[in-house]
Amino acid sequence: MEKEQSDLDRDRQYCELCGKMENLLRCGRCRSSFYCSKEHQKQHWKKHKLICKEADRAAQLPKQKPEQPADRAATTNTEDGSNNTATPNGQTSSSPQKLAMEYIVPCMNKHGVCVVDNFLGAEIGLGILENVKALHKTGKFTDGQLVSQKSETSKDIRGDKITWIEGREAGCEKIRFLMSRMDDLIRHCNGKLGNYTINGRTKAMVACYPGDGTGYVRHVDNPNGDGRCVTCIYYLNKDWNAKEHGGLLRIFPEGKAQFADIEPKFDRLLLFWSDRRNPHEVQPAFATRYAITVWYFDADERARAKEKYLTGAGEKGVKVELDKPSDPS
């Protein structure tokens, strides 16, 4: 392990085993985890090796051409602006089962946030983007609403335009394919993501920020136990430049001094826990920003929510079974 030089950087890290935040050492293999001593690193190795070996293996891969960044690392920006490289992103060459078991499950269980680049490949991604743009032109997008807020105040909180898609609609064939691939991943992860038993999902929320400087203030997707446990977002923005276009999704993981900035890059898939562990915001976007979001339900929490009438009205209450296509509603 290597001794860290920056006191400020040390303040942003913690020992993976005991949580201590002083005099930390960085794992010299993956350079993403920290320990207060070699002894604690050894004690934590059984769990850490799942992440560390994957990171080490990715570091040894040949460099990709700029247009094929198949294994670019996810970046977490600390509050002082420095970068901390987390686990590597999944690759489209991996089977859904391999991607789920070797990358998404350990990444989610450790960080609560997981980024997968080049999820479907450029050709399929462009097909999905065409579906979304065609939908946008129909005028079916409406202002994003808030269950707990009156509609007239919503624009002050969120500036997106949205529509809900089941996947069977005409002209949404590529969107349906995306949803099926998301479902495949979750099936392979099921039973291993926290303590959740996932038995369904919402329809897909297709969202557009029009590029007029609007965003979505800091919020939690599921603050009241409505059943949603995993938020899954697919981005569709070609040549996105965060410095010029803004639109970052900033996540503030509960109990950590760090925040994670996620650029809404084309063909990027993002997963994170939907509850209070991950407050997040969409920073003002100055170019048209497209994303497709699906929320997956935990069976037990969803059943309790229905009994307590916590789900509220609207499309987020529409459950779609994972093991078979749903009938149109």
mmCIF file of N, CA, C and O in Angstrom, residues 3-7 10:
data_model
loop_
_atom_site.group_PDB
_atom_site.id
_atom_site.type_symbol
_atom_site.label_atom_id
_atom_site.label_comp_id
_atom_site.label_asym_id
_atom_site.label_seq_id
_atom_site.Cartn_x
_atom_site.Cartn_y
_atom_site.Cartn_z
ATOM 1 N N LYS A 3 1.385 5.386 1.052
ATOM 2 C CA LYS A 3 0.958 6.443 1.974
ATOM 3 C C LYS A 3 0.448 7.633 1.181
ATOM 4 O O LYS A 3 1.066 8.067 0.198
ATOM 5 N N GLU A 4 -0.707 8.155 1.584
ATOM 6 C CA GLU A 4 -1.263 9.321 0.911
ATOM 7 C C GLU A 4 -0.522 10.587 1.332
ATOM 8 O O GLU A 4 -0.104 10.733 2.474
ATOM 9 N N GLN A 5 -0.388 11.530 0.414
ATOM 10 C CA GLN A 5 0.377 12.746 0.675
ATOM 11 C C GLN A 5 -0.502 13.920 1.100
ATOM 12 O O GLN A 5 -0.064 14.809 1.799
ATOM 13 N N SER A 6 -1.722 13.944 0.650
ATOM 14 C CA SER A 6 -2.578 15.106 0.885
ATOM 15 C C SER A 6 -3.464 14.919 2.107
ATOM 16 O O SER A 6 -4.248 13.987 2.187
ATOM 17 N N ASP A 7 -3.341 15.820 3.099
ATOM 18 C CA ASP A 7 -4.200 15.745 4.274
ATOM 19 C C ASP A 7 -5.660 15.936 3.885
ATOM 20 O O ASP A 7 -6.554 15.272 4.419
ATOM 21 N N ARG A 10 -7.018 12.798 2.399
ATOM 22 C CA ARG A 10 -7.268 11.795 3.428
ATOM 23 C C ARG A 10 -8.596 12.051 4.137
ATOM 24 O O ARG A 10 -9.310 11.123 4.516
#
